[in-house]
PDB file of C-alpha atoms in Angstrom:
ATOM      1  CA  MET A  55      41.697  -5.156 -31.967  1.00  0.00           C
ATOM      2  CA  ASN A  56      38.392  -4.024 -30.447  1.00  0.00           C
ATOM      3  CA  ALA A  57      36.313  -6.536 -32.423  1.00  0.00           C
ATOM      4  CA  ASN A  58      38.603  -9.380 -31.384  1.00  0.00           C
ATOM      5  CA  TRP A  59      38.278  -8.524 -27.688  1.00  0.00           C
ATOM      6  CA  PHE A  60      34.507  -8.229 -28.027  1.00  0.00           C
ATOM      7  CA  LYS A  61      34.379 -11.800 -29.343  1.00  0.00           C
ATOM      8  CA  ARG A  62      36.564 -13.050 -26.508  1.00  0.00           C
ATOM      9  CA  PHE A  63      34.419 -11.145 -24.001  1.00  0.00           C
ATOM     10  CA  GLU A  64      31.275 -12.715 -25.489  1.00  0.00           C
ATOM     11  CA  SER A  65      32.802 -16.171 -25.081  1.00  0.00           C
ATOM     12  CA  TYR A  66      33.815 -15.324 -21.488  1.00  0.00           C
ATOM     13  CA  LEU A  67      30.298 -14.190 -20.561  1.00  0.00           C
ATOM     14  CA  SER A  68      28.670 -17.242 -22.132  1.00  0.00           C
ATOM     15  CA  SER A  69      31.118 -19.955 -21.067  1.00  0.00           C
ATOM     16  CA  GLU A  70      32.733 -18.826 -17.837  1.00  0.00           C
ATOM     17  CA  ARG A  71      30.076 -16.509 -16.403  1.00  0.00           C
ATOM     18  CA  GLN A  72      27.278 -18.632 -17.909  1.00  0.00           C
ATOM     19  CA  LEU A  73      25.059 -15.590 -18.444  1.00  0.00           C
ATOM     20  CA  SER A  74      21.922 -15.922 -20.546  1.00  0.00           C
ATOM     21  CA  ALA A  75      22.061 -15.218 -24.270  1.00  0.00           C
ATOM     22  CA  HIS A  76      19.757 -12.246 -23.678  1.00  0.00           C
ATOM     23  CA  THR A  77      22.131 -10.664 -21.128  1.00  0.00           C
ATOM     24  CA  VAL A  78      25.186 -11.298 -23.326  1.00  0.00           C
ATOM     25  CA  ARG A  79      23.430  -9.718 -26.300  1.00  0.00           C
ATOM     26  CA  ASN A  80      22.495  -6.651 -24.236  1.00  0.00           C
ATOM     27  CA  TYR A  81      26.038  -6.188 -22.948  1.00  0.00           C
ATOM     28  CA  LEU A  82      27.530  -6.399 -26.431  1.00  0.00           C
ATOM     29  CA  TYR A  83      24.960  -3.946 -27.777  1.00  0.00           C
ATOM     30  CA  GLU A  84      25.880  -1.440 -25.072  1.00  0.00           C
ATOM     31  CA  LEU A  85      29.594  -1.888 -25.721  1.00  0.00           C
ATOM     32  CA  HIS A  86      29.103  -1.243 -29.432  1.00  0.00           C
ATOM     33  CA  ARG A  87      27.032   1.847 -28.602  1.00  0.00           C
ATOM     34  CA  VAL A  88      29.801   3.234 -26.376  1.00  0.00           C
ATOM     35  CA  SER A  89      32.499   2.272 -28.882  1.00  0.00           C
ATOM     36  CA  VAL A  90      30.797   4.290 -31.621  1.00  0.00           C
ATOM     37  CA  LYS A  91      30.658   7.336 -29.342  1.00  0.00           C
ATOM     38  CA  LEU A  92      34.280   6.937 -28.286  1.00  0.00           C
ATOM     39  CA  GLU A  93      35.324   6.578 -31.932  1.00  0.00           C
ATOM     40  CA  ASP A  94      33.386   9.705 -32.917  1.00  0.00           C
ATOM     41  CA  ASN A  95      34.983  11.693 -30.103  1.00  0.00           C
ATOM     42  CA  ALA A  96      38.555  10.565 -30.802  1.00  0.00           C
ATOM     43  CA  SER A  97      40.945  12.325 -33.154  1.00  0.00           C
ATOM     44  CA  LEU A  98      42.950   9.102 -33.552  1.00  0.00           C
ATOM     45  CA  PRO A  99      41.707   5.516 -33.979  1.00  0.00           C
ATOM     46  CA  PHE A 100      40.156   4.512 -30.689  1.00  0.00           C
ATOM     47  CA  LEU A 101      41.396   1.465 -28.751  1.00  0.00           C
ATOM     48  CA  TRP A 102      39.777   0.028 -25.602  1.00  0.00           C
ATOM     49  CA  SER A 103      43.270  -0.734 -24.307  1.00  0.00           C
ATOM     50  CA  GLU A 104      43.858   3.022 -24.036  1.00  0.00           C
ATOM     51  CA  VAL A 105      40.436   4.265 -22.902  1.00  0.00           C
ATOM     52  CA  SER A 106      40.387   6.742 -20.017  1.00  0.00           C
ATOM     53  CA  HIS A 107      38.028   7.478 -17.146  1.00  0.00           C
ATOM     54  CA  GLU A 108      37.268  10.902 -18.645  1.00  0.00           C
ATOM     55  CA  GLN A 109      36.402   9.461 -22.073  1.00  0.00           C
ATOM     56  CA  ILE A 110      33.881   7.009 -20.651  1.00  0.00           C
ATOM     57  CA  GLN A 111      32.400   9.690 -18.392  1.00  0.00           C
ATOM     58  CA  HIS A 112      32.007  12.016 -21.375  1.00  0.00           C
ATOM     59  CA  VAL A 113      30.192   9.349 -23.411  1.00  0.00           C
ATOM     60  CA  LEU A 114      27.806   8.590 -20.538  1.00  0.00           C
ATOM     61  CA  GLY A 115      27.084  12.303 -20.290  1.00  0.00           C
ATOM     62  CA  GLN A 116      26.326  12.446 -24.001  1.00  0.00           C
ATOM     63  CA  LEU A 117      23.934   9.502 -23.781  1.00  0.00           C
ATOM     64  CA  HIS A 118      22.219  11.073 -20.781  1.00  0.00           C
ATOM     65  CA  ARG A 119      21.730  14.393 -22.601  1.00  0.00           C
ATOM     66  CA  GLN A 120      20.320  12.504 -25.593  1.00  0.00           C
ATOM     67  CA  GLY A 121      17.554  11.147 -23.379  1.00  0.00           C
ATOM     68  CA  LEU A 122      18.805   7.703 -22.384  1.00  0.00           C
ATOM     69  CA  SER A 123      16.955   6.718 -19.210  1.00  0.00           C
ATOM     70  CA  PRO A 124      18.756   6.142 -15.896  1.00  0.00           C
ATOM     71  CA  ARG A 125      17.879   2.455 -16.153  1.00  0.00           C
ATOM     72  CA  SER A 126      19.431   2.166 -19.612  1.00  0.00           C
ATOM     73  CA  LEU A 127      22.493   4.140 -18.525  1.00  0.00           C
ATOM     74  CA  SER A 128      22.909   1.754 -15.615  1.00  0.00           C
ATOM     75  CA  LEU A 129      22.980  -1.179 -18.043  1.00  0.00           C
ATOM     76  CA  THR A 130      25.446   0.668 -20.294  1.00  0.00           C
ATOM     77  CA  LEU A 131      27.791   1.375 -17.404  1.00  0.00           C
ATOM     78  CA  SER A 132      27.508  -2.193 -16.129  1.00  0.00           C
ATOM     79  CA  ALA A 133      28.531  -3.526 -19.542  1.00  0.00           C
ATOM     80  CA  VAL A 134      31.516  -1.152 -19.720  1.00  0.00           C
ATOM     81  CA  LYS A 135      32.657  -1.968 -16.183  1.00  0.00           C
ATOM     82  CA  GLN A 136      32.482  -5.695 -16.763  1.00  0.00           C
ATOM     83  CA  PHE A 137      34.295  -5.440 -20.096  1.00  0.00           C
ATOM     84  CA  CYS A 138      37.056  -3.364 -18.503  1.00  0.00           C
ATOM     85  CA  ASP A 139      37.308  -5.898 -15.664  1.00  0.00           C
ATOM     86  CA  PHE A 140      37.700  -8.582 -18.303  1.00  0.00           C
ATOM     87  CA  LEU A 141      40.455  -6.606 -20.054  1.00  0.00           C
ATOM     88  CA  LEU A 142      42.122  -6.070 -16.692  1.00  0.00           C
ATOM     89  CA  GLY A 143      42.085  -9.786 -16.030  1.00  0.00           C
ATOM     90  CA  GLU A 144      43.589 -10.421 -19.455  1.00  0.00           C
ATOM     91  CA  GLY A 145      46.417  -7.977 -18.775  1.00  0.00           C
ATOM     92  CA  VAL A 146      45.320  -5.584 -21.520  1.00  0.00           C
ATOM     93  CA  ILE A 147      44.876  -2.645 -19.120  1.00  0.00           C
ATOM     94  CA  ASN A 148      46.383  -1.898 -15.701  1.00  0.00           C
ATOM     95  CA  ALA A 149      43.229  -0.494 -14.028  1.00  0.00           C
ATOM     96  CA  ASN A 150      39.494  -0.326 -14.689  1.00  0.00           C
ATOM     97  CA  PRO A 151      38.834   3.270 -15.863  1.00  0.00           C
ATOM     98  CA  ALA A 152      35.071   2.892 -15.257  1.00  0.00           C
ATOM     99  CA  LYS A 153      35.313   1.515 -11.714  1.00  0.00           C
ATOM    100  CA  SER A 154      34.479   4.753  -9.874  1.00  0.00           C
ATOM    101  CA  LEU A 155      31.742   5.873 -12.255  1.00  0.00           C
ATOM    102  CA  SER A 156      28.081   5.661 -11.190  1.00  0.00           C
ATOM    103  CA  ALA A 157      24.851   5.877 -13.163  1.00  0.00           C
ATOM    104  CA  PRO A 158      22.098   8.398 -12.338  1.00  0.00           C
ATOM    105  CA  LYS A 159      19.662   7.287  -9.652  1.00  0.00           C
ATOM    106  CA  GLN A 160      16.560   5.574 -10.974  1.00  0.00           C
ATOM    107  CA  ASN A 161      13.133   6.760  -9.942  1.00  0.00           C
ATOM    108  CA  LYS A 162      11.249   3.701  -8.767  1.00  0.00           C
ATOM    109  CA  PRO A 163       7.632   3.806  -9.968  1.00  0.00           C
ATOM    110  CA  LEU A 164       5.062   3.256  -7.267  1.00  0.00           C
ATOM    111  CA  PRO A 165       3.337  -0.116  -7.641  1.00  0.00           C
ATOM    112  CA  LYS A 166      -0.257   0.126  -8.794  1.00  0.00           C
ATOM    113  CA  ASN A 167      -2.757  -1.760  -6.722  1.00  0.00           C
ATOM    114  CA  MET A 168      -6.494  -2.396  -6.780  1.00  0.00           C
ATOM    115  CA  ASP A 169      -8.759  -0.778  -4.234  1.00  0.00           C
ATOM    116  CA  LEU A 170     -10.789  -3.014  -1.934  1.00  0.00           C
ATOM    117  CA  ASP A 171     -14.019  -2.589  -3.930  1.00  0.00           C
ATOM    118  CA  SER A 172     -12.276  -3.693  -7.132  1.00  0.00           C
ATOM    119  CA  VAL A 173     -10.763  -6.751  -5.465  1.00  0.00           C
ATOM    120  CA  THR A 174     -14.117  -7.690  -3.935  1.00  0.00           C
ATOM    121  CA  HIS A 175     -15.828  -7.359  -7.312  1.00  0.00           C
ATOM    122  CA  LEU A 176     -13.123  -9.431  -9.015  1.00  0.00           C
ATOM    123  CA  LEU A 177     -13.601 -12.251  -6.515  1.00  0.00           C
ATOM    124  CA  GLU A 178     -17.391 -12.338  -6.813  1.00  0.00           C
ATOM    125  CA  ILE A 179     -17.430 -15.262  -9.230  1.00  0.00           C
ATOM    126  CA  ASP A 180     -20.674 -17.223  -9.213  1.00  0.00           C
ATOM    127  CA  ALA A 181     -19.758 -19.836 -11.830  1.00  0.00           C
ATOM    128  CA  ASP A 182     -19.503 -23.386 -10.492  1.00  0.00           C
ATOM    129  CA  ASP A 183     -17.612 -25.105 -13.331  1.00  0.00           C
ATOM    130  CA  PRO A 184     -14.238 -26.578 -12.253  1.00  0.00           C
ATOM    131  CA  LEU A 185     -12.017 -24.025 -14.004  1.00  0.00           C
ATOM    132  CA  SER A 186     -13.922 -21.078 -12.589  1.00  0.00           C
ATOM    133  CA  VAL A 187     -13.830 -22.568  -9.097  1.00  0.00           C
ATOM    134  CA  ARG A 188     -10.095 -23.173  -9.527  1.00  0.00           C
ATOM    135  CA  ASP A 189      -9.522 -19.613 -10.748  1.00  0.00           C
ATOM    136  CA  LYS A 190     -11.429 -18.166  -7.800  1.00  0.00           C
ATOM    137  CA  ALA A 191      -9.235 -20.185  -5.436  1.00  0.00           C
ATOM    138  CA  ILE A 192      -6.116 -18.929  -7.214  1.00  0.00           C
ATOM    139  CA  MET A 193      -7.157 -15.288  -6.990  1.00  0.00           C
ATOM    140  CA  GLU A 194      -8.296 -15.622  -3.389  1.00  0.00           C
ATOM    141  CA  LEU A 195      -4.934 -17.131  -2.459  1.00  0.00           C
ATOM    142  CA  PHE A 196      -2.945 -14.464  -4.321  1.00  0.00           C
ATOM    143  CA  TYR A 197      -4.813 -11.709  -2.519  1.00  0.00           C
ATOM    144  CA  SER A 198      -5.067 -13.549   0.795  1.00  0.00           C
ATOM    145  CA  SER A 199      -1.385 -14.334   1.188  1.00  0.00           C
ATOM    146  CA  GLY A 200       0.502 -12.047  -1.196  1.00  0.00           C
ATOM    147  CA  LEU A 201       2.237 -14.895  -3.004  1.00  0.00           C
ATOM    148  CA  ARG A 202       4.459 -14.455  -6.023  1.00  0.00           C
ATOM    149  CA  LEU A 203       3.355 -16.105  -9.262  1.00  0.00           C
ATOM    150  CA  ALA A 204       6.151 -18.695  -9.137  1.00  0.00           C
ATOM    151  CA  GLU A 205       5.373 -19.485  -5.497  1.00  0.00           C
ATOM    152  CA  LEU A 206       1.702 -20.129  -6.147  1.00  0.00           C
ATOM    153  CA  ALA A 207       2.332 -22.175  -9.295  1.00  0.00           C
ATOM    154  CA  ALA A 208       4.764 -24.423  -7.397  1.00  0.00           C
ATOM    155  CA  LEU A 209       2.378 -25.237  -4.540  1.00  0.00           C
ATOM    156  CA  ASP A 210       1.421 -28.831  -3.859  1.00  0.00           C
ATOM    157  CA  VAL A 211      -1.786 -29.860  -2.120  1.00  0.00           C
ATOM    158  CA  LEU A 212       0.044 -30.631   1.116  1.00  0.00           C
ATOM    159  CA  ALA A 213       1.427 -27.083   1.275  1.00  0.00           C
ATOM    160  CA  ILE A 214      -1.971 -25.906   2.538  1.00  0.00           C
ATOM    161  CA  ARG A 215      -2.458 -26.476   6.255  1.00  0.00           C
ATOM    162  CA  PHE A 216      -6.203 -26.158   6.608  1.00  0.00           C
ATOM    163  CA  ALA A 217      -6.478 -26.509  10.379  1.00  0.00           C
ATOM    164  CA  GLU A 218      -3.909 -23.784  11.005  1.00  0.00           C
ATOM    165  CA  ARG A 219      -5.003 -21.705   7.969  1.00  0.00           C
ATOM    166  CA  GLN A 220      -1.435 -21.499   6.700  1.00  0.00           C
ATOM    167  CA  VAL A 221       0.478 -22.173   3.500  1.00  0.00           C
ATOM    168  CA  LYS A 222       4.079 -23.341   3.305  1.00  0.00           C
ATOM    169  CA  VAL A 223       5.805 -21.421   0.527  1.00  0.00           C
ATOM    170  CA  LEU A 224       9.153 -21.941  -1.186  1.00  0.00           C
ATOM    171  CA  GLY A 225      10.266 -18.416  -2.060  1.00  0.00           C
ATOM    172  CA  LYS A 226      13.259 -16.806  -3.731  1.00  0.00           C
ATOM    173  CA  GLY A 227      16.595 -18.379  -2.947  1.00  0.00           C
ATOM    174  CA  SER A 228      14.788 -21.594  -1.941  1.00  0.00           C
ATOM    175  CA  LYS A 229      13.805 -19.981   1.362  1.00  0.00           C
ATOM    176  CA  GLU A 230      10.730 -21.470   3.007  1.00  0.00           C
ATOM    177  CA  ARG A 231       8.231 -19.362   4.887  1.00  0.00           C
ATOM    178  CA  ILE A 232       4.847 -19.936   6.500  1.00  0.00           C
ATOM    179  CA  VAL A 233       2.117 -17.482   5.495  1.00  0.00           C
ATOM    180  CA  PRO A 234      -1.412 -17.142   6.899  1.00  0.00           C
ATOM    181  CA  VAL A 235      -4.334 -17.922   4.604  1.00  0.00           C
ATOM    182  CA  GLY A 236      -7.617 -16.076   5.077  1.00  0.00           C
ATOM    183  CA  ARG A 237     -10.903 -17.850   5.690  1.00  0.00           C
ATOM    184  CA  CYS A 238     -12.305 -16.861   2.276  1.00  0.00           C
ATOM    185  CA  ALA A 239      -9.257 -18.318   0.521  1.00  0.00           C
ATOM    186  CA  ILE A 240      -9.433 -21.534   2.571  1.00  0.00           C
ATOM    187  CA  GLN A 241     -13.071 -21.990   1.596  1.00  0.00           C
ATOM    188  CA  ALA A 242     -12.296 -21.337  -2.072  1.00  0.00           C
ATOM    189  CA  ILE A 243      -9.418 -23.837  -2.033  1.00  0.00           C
ATOM    190  CA  GLN A 244     -11.577 -26.480  -0.363  1.00  0.00           C
ATOM    191  CA  ALA A 245     -14.264 -25.977  -3.024  1.00  0.00           C
ATOM    192  CA  TRP A 246     -11.617 -26.424  -5.730  1.00  0.00           C
ATOM    193  CA  LEU A 247     -10.104 -29.540  -4.138  1.00  0.00           C
ATOM    194  CA  ALA A 248     -13.527 -31.174  -4.039  1.00  0.00           C
ATOM    195  CA  LEU A 249     -13.658 -30.843  -7.840  1.00  0.00           C
ATOM    196  CA  ARG A 250      -9.964 -31.622  -8.355  1.00  0.00           C
ATOM    197  CA  GLU A 251     -10.558 -35.141  -7.066  1.00  0.00           C
ATOM    198  CA  SER A 252     -12.391 -36.005 -10.285  1.00  0.00           C
ATOM    199  CA  ILE A 253      -9.401 -34.955 -12.427  1.00  0.00           C
ATOM    200  CA  PRO A 254      -6.684 -37.584 -13.109  1.00  0.00           C
ATOM    201  CA  CYS A 255      -3.777 -35.477 -11.851  1.00  0.00           C
ATOM    202  CA  GLN A 256      -0.202 -36.236 -12.860  1.00  0.00           C
ATOM    203  CA  ASP A 257       1.313 -35.096  -9.548  1.00  0.00           C
ATOM    204  CA  GLU A 258       0.403 -33.397  -6.276  1.00  0.00           C
ATOM    205  CA  ALA A 259       0.154 -29.901  -7.778  1.00  0.00           C
ATOM    206  CA  LEU A 260      -2.474 -27.785  -6.040  1.00  0.00           C
ATOM    207  CA  PHE A 261      -3.617 -26.053  -9.215  1.00  0.00           C
ATOM    208  CA  VAL A 262      -3.888 -28.152 -12.366  1.00  0.00           C
ATOM    209  CA  THR A 263      -5.333 -27.946 -15.855  1.00  0.00           C
ATOM    210  CA  ALA A 264      -8.396 -29.864 -17.017  1.00  0.00           C
ATOM    211  CA  LYS A 265      -5.957 -32.625 -18.086  1.00  0.00           C
ATOM    212  CA  GLY A 266      -4.308 -32.822 -14.688  1.00  0.00           C
ATOM    213  CA  LYS A 267      -1.047 -31.024 -15.486  1.00  0.00           C
ATOM    214  CA  ARG A 268       0.432 -28.414 -13.162  1.00  0.00           C
ATOM    215  CA  LEU A 269      -0.847 -25.008 -14.224  1.00  0.00           C
ATOM    216  CA  ALA A 270       1.848 -22.993 -16.012  1.00  0.00           C
ATOM    217  CA  HIS A 271       2.767 -19.401 -15.156  1.00  0.00           C
ATOM    218  CA  ARG A 272       1.417 -18.041 -18.430  1.00  0.00           C
ATOM    219  CA  SER A 273      -1.844 -19.886 -18.012  1.00  0.00           C
ATOM    220  CA  ILE A 274      -2.352 -18.346 -14.571  1.00  0.00           C
ATOM    221  CA  GLN A 275      -1.590 -14.885 -15.955  1.00  0.00           C
ATOM    222  CA  ALA A 276      -3.999 -15.411 -18.849  1.00  0.00           C
ATOM    223  CA  ARG A 277      -6.813 -16.603 -16.575  1.00  0.00           C
ATOM    224  CA  LEU A 278      -6.464 -13.592 -14.272  1.00  0.00           C
ATOM    225  CA  ALA A 279      -6.496 -11.232 -17.244  1.00  0.00           C
ATOM    226  CA  LYS A 280      -9.625 -12.994 -18.523  1.00  0.00           C
ATOM    227  CA  TRP A 281     -11.444 -12.549 -15.212  1.00  0.00           C
ATOM    228  CA  GLY A 282     -10.445  -8.913 -15.062  1.00  0.00           C
ATOM    229  CA  GLN A 283     -12.170  -8.413 -18.396  1.00  0.00           C
ATOM    230  CA  GLU A 284     -15.212 -10.536 -17.558  1.00  0.00           C
ATOM    231  CA  GLN A 285     -15.732  -8.669 -14.298  1.00  0.00           C
ATOM    232  CA  ALA A 286     -15.526  -5.404 -16.269  1.00  0.00           C
ATOM    233  CA  LEU A 287     -12.640  -3.925 -14.284  1.00  0.00           C
ATOM    234  CA  ASN A 288     -11.007  -0.906 -15.891  1.00  0.00           C
ATOM    235  CA  MET A 289      -7.517  -2.279 -15.352  1.00  0.00           C
ATOM    236  CA  ARG A 290      -5.419  -5.262 -16.311  1.00  0.00           C
ATOM    237  CA  VAL A 291      -5.464  -7.914 -13.606  1.00  0.00           C
ATOM    238  CA  HIS A 292      -2.305  -9.939 -13.076  1.00  0.00           C
ATOM    239  CA  PRO A 293      -0.679 -11.829 -10.169  1.00  0.00           C
ATOM    240  CA  HIS A 294       1.662  -9.018  -9.149  1.00  0.00           C
ATOM    241  CA  LYS A 295      -1.232  -6.552  -8.970  1.00  0.00           C
ATOM    242  CA  LEU A 296      -2.991  -8.795  -6.455  1.00  0.00           C
ATOM    243  CA  ARG A 297       0.268  -9.167  -4.501  1.00  0.00           C
ATOM    244  CA  HIS A 298       0.713  -5.382  -4.408  1.00  0.00           C
ATOM    245  CA  SER A 299      -2.919  -4.958  -3.401  1.00  0.00           C
ATOM    246  CA  PHE A 300      -2.430  -7.431  -0.560  1.00  0.00           C
ATOM    247  CA  ALA A 301       0.604  -5.490   0.704  1.00  0.00           C
ATOM    248  CA  THR A 302      -1.067  -2.094   0.350  1.00  0.00           C
ATOM    249  CA  HIS A 303      -4.257  -3.102   2.121  1.00  0.00           C
ATOM    250  CA  MET A 304      -2.326  -4.801   4.911  1.00  0.00           C
ATOM    251  CA  LEU A 305      -0.210  -1.690   5.448  1.00  0.00           C
ATOM    252  CA  GLU A 306      -3.248   0.583   5.366  1.00  0.00           C
ATOM    253  CA  SER A 307      -4.931  -1.484   8.061  1.00  0.00           C
ATOM    254  CA  SER A 308      -2.009  -2.435  10.282  1.00  0.00           C
ATOM    255  CA  ALA A 309       0.851   0.000   9.565  1.00  0.00           C
ATOM    256  CA  ASP A 310       3.139  -2.910  10.506  1.00  0.00           C
ATOM    257  CA  LEU A 311       5.839  -2.814   7.853  1.00  0.00           C
ATOM    258  CA  ARG A 312       7.930  -5.511   9.491  1.00  0.00           C
ATOM    259  CA  ALA A 313       5.080  -7.987   9.488  1.00  0.00           C
ATOM    260  CA  VAL A 314       4.256  -7.281   5.855  1.00  0.00           C
ATOM    261  CA  GLN A 315       7.891  -7.869   4.914  1.00  0.00           C
ATOM    262  CA  GLU A 316       7.728 -11.319   6.452  1.00  0.00           C
ATOM    263  CA  LEU A 317       4.438 -12.103   4.773  1.00  0.00           C
ATOM    264  CA  LEU A 318       5.758 -11.071   1.361  1.00  0.00           C
ATOM    265  CA  GLY A 319       9.064 -12.880   1.800  1.00  0.00           C
ATOM    266  CA  HIS A 320      11.124  -9.774   1.079  1.00  0.00           C
ATOM    267  CA  ALA A 321      14.753  -9.856   2.123  1.00  0.00           C
ATOM    268  CA  ASN A 322      15.819  -6.218   2.143  1.00  0.00           C
ATOM    269  CA  LEU A 323      15.015  -2.525   1.943  1.00  0.00           C
ATOM    270  CA  SER A 324      14.912  -2.403  -1.856  1.00  0.00           C
ATOM    271  CA  THR A 325      11.625  -4.269  -1.859  1.00  0.00           C
ATOM    272  CA  THR A 326       9.736  -3.382   1.303  1.00  0.00           C
ATOM    273  CA  GLN A 327      12.012  -1.545   3.707  1.00  0.00           C
ATOM    274  CA  ILE A 328      11.848  -3.844   6.625  1.00  0.00           C
ATOM    275  CA  TYR A 329      14.513  -5.705   8.339  1.00  0.00           C
ATOM    276  CA  THR A 330      13.953  -8.258  11.041  1.00  0.00           C
ATOM    277  CA  SER A 331      12.212 -11.559  11.494  1.00  0.00           C
ATOM    278  CA  LEU A 332       9.045 -11.891  13.530  1.00  0.00           C
ATOM    279  CA  ASP A 333       7.539 -14.921  15.178  1.00  0.00           C
ATOM    280  CA  PHE A 334       4.560 -16.453  13.413  1.00  0.00           C
ATOM    281  CA  GLN A 335       2.099 -15.797  16.230  1.00  0.00           C
ATOM    282  CA  HIS A 336       2.633 -12.057  15.805  1.00  0.00           C
ATOM    283  CA  LEU A 337       2.258 -12.351  12.037  1.00  0.00           C
ATOM    284  CA  ALA A 338      -0.981 -14.277  12.405  1.00  0.00           C
ATOM    285  CA  LYS A 339      -2.348 -11.740  14.886  1.00  0.00           C
ATOM    286  CA  VAL A 340      -1.520  -8.804  12.593  1.00  0.00           C
ATOM    287  CA  TYR A 341      -2.934 -10.685   9.602  1.00  0.00           C
ATOM    288  CA  ASP A 342      -6.234 -11.612  11.262  1.00  0.00           C
ATOM    289  CA  GLY A 343      -6.713  -8.091  12.528  1.00  0.00           C
ATOM    290  CA  ALA A 344      -5.856  -6.328   9.284  1.00  0.00           C
ATOM    291  CA  HIS A 345      -6.642  -8.365   6.168  1.00  0.00           C
ATOM    292  CA  PRO A 346     -10.071  -7.563   4.697  1.00  0.00           C
ATOM    293  CA  ARG A 347     -10.829 -11.199   3.890  1.00  0.00           C
ATOM    294  CA  ALA A 348      -8.946 -12.907   6.715  1.00  0.00           C
ATOM    295  CA  SER A 349     -11.795 -13.858   9.001  1.00  0.00           C
ATOM    296  CA  ARG A 350     -15.061 -12.524   7.669  1.00  0.00           C
ATOM    297  CA  ALA A 351     -17.169 -14.820   9.858  1.00  0.00           C
ATOM    298  CA  LYS A 352     -15.466 -13.550  13.007  1.00  0.00           C
ATOM    299  CA  LYS A 353     -15.926  -9.899  12.013  1.00  0.00           C
ATOM    300  CA  LEU A 354     -19.566 -10.421  11.097  1.00  0.00           C
ATOM    301  CA  SER A 355     -20.325 -12.135  14.372  1.00  0.00           C
ATOM    302  CA  SER A 356     -18.623  -9.319  16.262  1.00  0.00           C
ATOM    303  CA  ALA A 357     -20.725  -6.775  14.391  1.00  0.00           C
ATOM    304  CA  LYS A 358     -23.917  -8.656  15.216  1.00  0.00           C
ATOM    305  CA  ARG A 359     -23.020  -8.767  18.883  1.00  0.00           C
ATOM    306  CA  GLU A 360     -22.477  -5.000  18.868  1.00  0.00           C
ATOM    307  CA  GLU A 361     -25.858  -4.441  17.202  1.00  0.00           C
ATOM    308  CA  SER A 362     -27.630  -6.557  19.759  1.00  0.00           C
TER     309      SER A 362
END
């Protein structure tokens, strides 16, 4: 009976819920894991149609004591809850015995960022060949504006507003936002666009390959990792590390969590702990005053005036 319902559940997840094959496979693995435990604990042949709240709770406790991480336990419980909901919908059981159960809280690891010296060293690229100039522009923009990998890869040339020093980004959930772009990043992008003109591009993508195709996510990741090695940094460089570094350095300089939330395009507390929308003028003011590479020329001129 159990095996038959597993097959029907698999079909339900794939066809009706349209979950990915990877997610379906994970759910079925977790269900089999729990089934084995329930079978071992039972004195009579175990049936999912008769499973109790206490039985599931006991199995989760066993898995926890055996060292299963909170994250894995959360996946296990999610699979059990969804399977029981499915059985409930099919009329096999009268109530979901796992509904009130909760997994242990997960400890969220602190994101690792680069310090300002490391970022500065990474961006000190002297090469003038097109790919190196392009890569410098990519890294400057990641660090300047805190973009996600998918957001940067999807940018078209017209997304950059040079006069306003802004970039129009299509973020998660197809939500658009306007983000400031620092002077160093603007200069790097302009240097890249001057060379891009000689490449027969297939569309209006901002960052393209030597053959004119939009640069793929993996290619961007590989190029950043390459520059991390070439610049002899003792860490792996990747897009999310530059995004985290952007957020950390902005917070260290401005302490304005709400502004950083808007700049990052975060929607809720689980990602940056801020909550309301701010007007762009305030964002730009915070950005210009806080970002290390926002307006170097302005800061240098101010320093010279103070010296004189």
